[in-house]
Amino acid sequence: MKLILLTIGLLALGFAGIAIKIWAKKDGKFAGTCASQSPFLNQSGEACGMCGKLPSEQECRNEA
């Protein structure tokens, strides 16, 4: 029972942290969420699968 309560508490803490981060950011946007930003995830220089942004571009193409 203690393990279940600890698990639920940690999950609630994680959700609260994400909610606070969204609330604190302007327009609730996360910065740098495109996979093309990470050199570890995109070693071949491909476009982002979500928005089509290339690693050389600064802004996400899904801004609408």
Coordinates of C-alpha atoms in Angstrom, one line a residue:
M1 CA 0.0 0.0 0.0
K2 CA 2.9 2.4 0.8
L3 CA 4.4 1.7 -2.6
I4 CA 1.1 2.6 -4.4
L5 CA 0.7 5.8 -2.4
L6 CA 4.3 6.8 -3.1
T7 CA 3.8 6.1 -6.8
I8 CA 0.7 8.2 -7.0
G9 CA 2.4 11.0 -5.1
L10 CA 5.4 11.0 -7.4
L11 CA 3.1 11.0 -10.5
A12 CA 1.0 13.9 -9.1
L13 CA 4.2 15.8 -8.4
G14 CA 5.4 15.3 -12.0
F15 CA 2.0 16.4 -13.4
A16 CA 2.0 19.5 -11.1
G17 CA 5.5 20.4 -12.3
I18 CA 4.6 20.2 -15.9
A19 CA 1.4 22.2 -15.3
I20 CA 3.4 24.9 -13.5
K21 CA 5.9 25.0 -16.4
I22 CA 3.1 25.4 -18.9
W23 CA 1.4 28.1 -16.8
A24 CA 4.6 30.0 -16.3
K25 CA 5.6 30.0 -20.0
K26 CA 4.3 32.6 -22.4
D27 CA 1.3 31.2 -24.3
G28 CA 2.0 27.8 -22.6
K29 CA 4.6 26.8 -25.2
F30 CA 7.6 24.6 -24.6
A31 CA 10.8 25.9 -26.2
G32 CA 12.7 23.6 -28.5
T33 CA 10.3 20.7 -28.7
C34 CA 11.2 19.7 -32.3
A35 CA 13.3 16.5 -32.5
S36 CA 15.4 18.3 -35.2
Q37 CA 16.8 20.5 -32.4
S38 CA 18.6 17.5 -30.7
P39 CA 21.8 16.3 -32.3
F40 CA 21.4 13.0 -30.4
L41 CA 18.0 12.3 -31.9
N42 CA 18.7 13.7 -35.4
Q43 CA 22.1 12.6 -36.4
S44 CA 21.3 12.5 -40.2
G45 CA 19.9 16.1 -40.4
E46 CA 16.3 15.0 -41.3
A47 CA 13.2 17.2 -40.9
C48 CA 11.1 17.1 -37.8
G49 CA 8.3 14.4 -38.1
M50 CA 5.7 16.7 -36.5
C51 CA 6.2 20.0 -38.3
G52 CA 8.7 19.4 -41.1
K53 CA 11.2 21.9 -39.6
L54 CA 14.8 21.4 -40.7
P55 CA 17.7 21.6 -38.2
S56 CA 19.0 24.8 -39.9
E57 CA 15.6 26.6 -39.4
Q58 CA 14.9 28.6 -36.2
E59 CA 11.1 28.5 -35.9
C60 CA 8.7 25.6 -35.9
R61 CA 6.5 25.4 -39.0
N62 CA 3.4 24.5 -36.9
E63 CA 3.1 28.0 -35.3
A64 CA -0.6 28.4 -36.3

